[in-house]
PDB file of C-alpha atoms in Angstrom:
ATOM      1  CA  UNK Z   1       0.002  -0.022  -0.009  1.00 63.00           C
ATOM      2  CA  UNK Z   2       1.304   3.432  -0.900  1.00 84.00           C
ATOM      3  CA  UNK Z   3       1.776   6.155   1.645  1.00 94.00           C
ATOM      4  CA  UNK Z   4      -0.595   9.123   1.473  1.00 95.00           C
ATOM      5  CA  UNK Z   5       0.885  12.585   1.494  1.00 96.00           C
ATOM      6  CA  UNK Z   6       0.164  14.776   4.497  1.00 95.00           C
ATOM      7  CA  UNK Z   7      -1.806  18.020   4.626  1.00 94.00           C
ATOM      8  CA  UNK Z   8       1.280  20.239   4.308  1.00 96.00           C
ATOM      9  CA  UNK Z   9       2.548  18.353   1.304  1.00 95.00           C
ATOM     10  CA  UNK Z  10      -0.938  18.429  -0.222  1.00 95.00           C
ATOM     11  CA  UNK Z  11      -1.102  22.201   0.157  1.00 95.00           C
ATOM     12  CA  UNK Z  12       2.332  22.654  -1.414  1.00 96.00           C
ATOM     13  CA  UNK Z  13       1.326  20.276  -4.250  1.00 96.00           C
ATOM     14  CA  UNK Z  14      -1.809  22.214  -4.977  1.00 95.00           C
ATOM     15  CA  UNK Z  15       0.165  25.477  -5.082  1.00 95.00           C
ATOM     16  CA  UNK Z  16       2.746  23.968  -7.446  1.00 96.00           C
ATOM     17  CA  UNK Z  17       0.015  22.696  -9.789  1.00 95.00           C
ATOM     18  CA  UNK Z  18      -1.439  26.105 -10.571  1.00 92.00           C
ATOM     19  CA  UNK Z  19      -1.274  26.632 -14.321  1.00 90.00           C
ATOM     20  CA  UNK Z  20      -1.537  29.528 -16.700  1.00 89.00           C
ATOM     21  CA  UNK Z  21      -3.849  27.745 -19.151  1.00 93.00           C
ATOM     22  CA  UNK Z  22      -7.461  27.454 -18.026  1.00 94.00           C
ATOM     23  CA  UNK Z  23      -7.950  24.060 -19.638  1.00 94.00           C
ATOM     24  CA  UNK Z  24      -5.051  22.588 -17.659  1.00 96.00           C
ATOM     25  CA  UNK Z  25      -6.375  24.125 -14.457  1.00 95.00           C
ATOM     26  CA  UNK Z  26      -9.697  22.437 -15.015  1.00 94.00           C
ATOM     27  CA  UNK Z  27      -8.060  18.997 -15.317  1.00 96.00           C
ATOM     28  CA  UNK Z  28      -5.942  19.677 -12.244  1.00 96.00           C
ATOM     29  CA  UNK Z  29      -8.796  20.932 -10.101  1.00 95.00           C
ATOM     30  CA  UNK Z  30     -10.964  17.936 -11.062  1.00 95.00           C
ATOM     31  CA  UNK Z  31      -8.090  15.635 -10.082  1.00 96.00           C
ATOM     32  CA  UNK Z  32      -7.792  17.272  -6.629  1.00 96.00           C
ATOM     33  CA  UNK Z  33     -11.548  17.279  -6.158  1.00 95.00           C
ATOM     34  CA  UNK Z  34     -11.861  13.552  -6.916  1.00 93.00           C
ATOM     35  CA  UNK Z  35      -8.749  12.444  -5.066  1.00 92.00           C
ATOM     36  CA  UNK Z  36      -9.295  14.715  -2.081  1.00 88.00           C
ATOM     37  CA  UNK Z  37      -6.740  13.858   0.625  1.00 87.00           C
ATOM     38  CA  UNK Z  38      -6.129  10.364  -0.780  1.00 93.00           C
ATOM     39  CA  UNK Z  39      -3.139  11.356  -2.966  1.00 96.00           C
ATOM     40  CA  UNK Z  40      -0.230   9.012  -2.608  1.00 96.00           C
ATOM     41  CA  UNK Z  41       3.428   9.928  -2.658  1.00 96.00           C
ATOM     42  CA  UNK Z  42       3.744   8.211  -6.047  1.00 96.00           C
ATOM     43  CA  UNK Z  43       0.836  10.152  -7.531  1.00 96.00           C
ATOM     44  CA  UNK Z  44       2.379  13.385  -6.110  1.00 97.00           C
ATOM     45  CA  UNK Z  45       5.637  12.566  -7.876  1.00 97.00           C
ATOM     46  CA  UNK Z  46       3.829  11.843 -11.126  1.00 97.00           C
ATOM     47  CA  UNK Z  47       1.893  15.092 -10.891  1.00 97.00           C
ATOM     48  CA  UNK Z  48       5.043  17.081 -10.175  1.00 97.00           C
ATOM     49  CA  UNK Z  49       6.741  15.540 -13.237  1.00 98.00           C
ATOM     50  CA  UNK Z  50       3.783  16.637 -15.384  1.00 97.00           C
ATOM     51  CA  UNK Z  51       3.873  20.160 -13.878  1.00 97.00           C
ATOM     52  CA  UNK Z  52       7.406  20.591 -15.236  1.00 96.00           C
ATOM     53  CA  UNK Z  53       5.960  20.551 -18.748  1.00 97.00           C
ATOM     54  CA  UNK Z  54       4.900  23.623 -20.670  1.00 96.00           C
ATOM     55  CA  UNK Z  55       1.175  24.320 -20.662  1.00 96.00           C
ATOM     56  CA  UNK Z  56       0.778  23.232 -24.311  1.00 96.00           C
ATOM     57  CA  UNK Z  57       2.680  19.959 -23.815  1.00 97.00           C
ATOM     58  CA  UNK Z  58       0.664  19.203 -20.690  1.00 97.00           C
ATOM     59  CA  UNK Z  59      -2.617  19.805 -22.470  1.00 97.00           C
ATOM     60  CA  UNK Z  60      -1.549  17.484 -25.298  1.00 98.00           C
ATOM     61  CA  UNK Z  61      -1.031  14.749 -22.714  1.00 98.00           C
ATOM     62  CA  UNK Z  62      -4.246  15.491 -20.872  1.00 97.00           C
ATOM     63  CA  UNK Z  63      -6.276  15.384 -24.091  1.00 97.00           C
ATOM     64  CA  UNK Z  64      -4.448  12.194 -25.174  1.00 96.00           C
ATOM     65  CA  UNK Z  65      -3.083  13.870 -28.306  1.00 97.00           C
ATOM     66  CA  UNK Z  66       0.298  12.569 -27.200  1.00 97.00           C
ATOM     67  CA  UNK Z  67       1.586   9.936 -24.742  1.00 97.00           C
ATOM     68  CA  UNK Z  68       4.420  10.390 -22.252  1.00 97.00           C
ATOM     69  CA  UNK Z  69       7.944  10.111 -23.735  1.00 96.00           C
ATOM     70  CA  UNK Z  70      11.425   9.803 -22.282  1.00 96.00           C
ATOM     71  CA  UNK Z  71      11.700  10.465 -18.585  1.00 95.00           C
ATOM     72  CA  UNK Z  72       7.891  10.734 -18.302  1.00 97.00           C
ATOM     73  CA  UNK Z  73       7.460   7.056 -19.155  1.00 98.00           C
ATOM     74  CA  UNK Z  74       7.025   6.104 -15.501  1.00 97.00           C
ATOM     75  CA  UNK Z  75       4.192   4.215 -13.751  1.00 97.00           C
ATOM     76  CA  UNK Z  76       3.316   7.217 -11.557  1.00 97.00           C
ATOM     77  CA  UNK Z  77       2.961   9.570 -14.541  1.00 98.00           C
ATOM     78  CA  UNK Z  78       0.704   7.070 -16.378  1.00 97.00           C
ATOM     79  CA  UNK Z  79      -1.411   6.616 -13.242  1.00 96.00           C
ATOM     80  CA  UNK Z  80      -1.906  10.357 -12.765  1.00 97.00           C
ATOM     81  CA  UNK Z  81      -2.682  10.842 -16.449  1.00 97.00           C
ATOM     82  CA  UNK Z  82      -5.262   8.075 -16.332  1.00 96.00           C
ATOM     83  CA  UNK Z  83      -6.899   9.640 -13.257  1.00 95.00           C
ATOM     84  CA  UNK Z  84      -6.857  13.123 -14.855  1.00 96.00           C
ATOM     85  CA  UNK Z  85      -8.200  11.934 -18.234  1.00 94.00           C
ATOM     86  CA  UNK Z  86     -11.157   9.953 -16.859  1.00 87.00           C
ATOM     87  CA  UNK Z  87     -14.529  11.625 -16.941  1.00 65.00           C
ATOM     88  CA  UNK Z  88     -16.247  12.010 -13.587  1.00 59.00           C
ATOM     89  CA  UNK Z  89     -18.483   9.098 -12.639  1.00 50.00           C
ATOM     90  CA  UNK Z  90     -22.091   9.924 -11.903  1.00 41.00           C
TER      91      UNK Z  90
END
């Protein structure tokens, strides 16, 4: 079982995930809303790796126009992308 991040780490992660492109912000906010406080250390690392991308490159991944390449081909990145791409369940 993976370790959940604590409240302080969650707050720092949310701050780090602020984006300049509204479309990316919508994906990010939906991820945080769905995951709540149940974000694991691995998911946090995957999310931080994605946040190092430019807004346009991130949007291409979120819209599945592209798939992760190079250093982004890691399980935690694929997991976060899967969670961010999935439509909300009703």
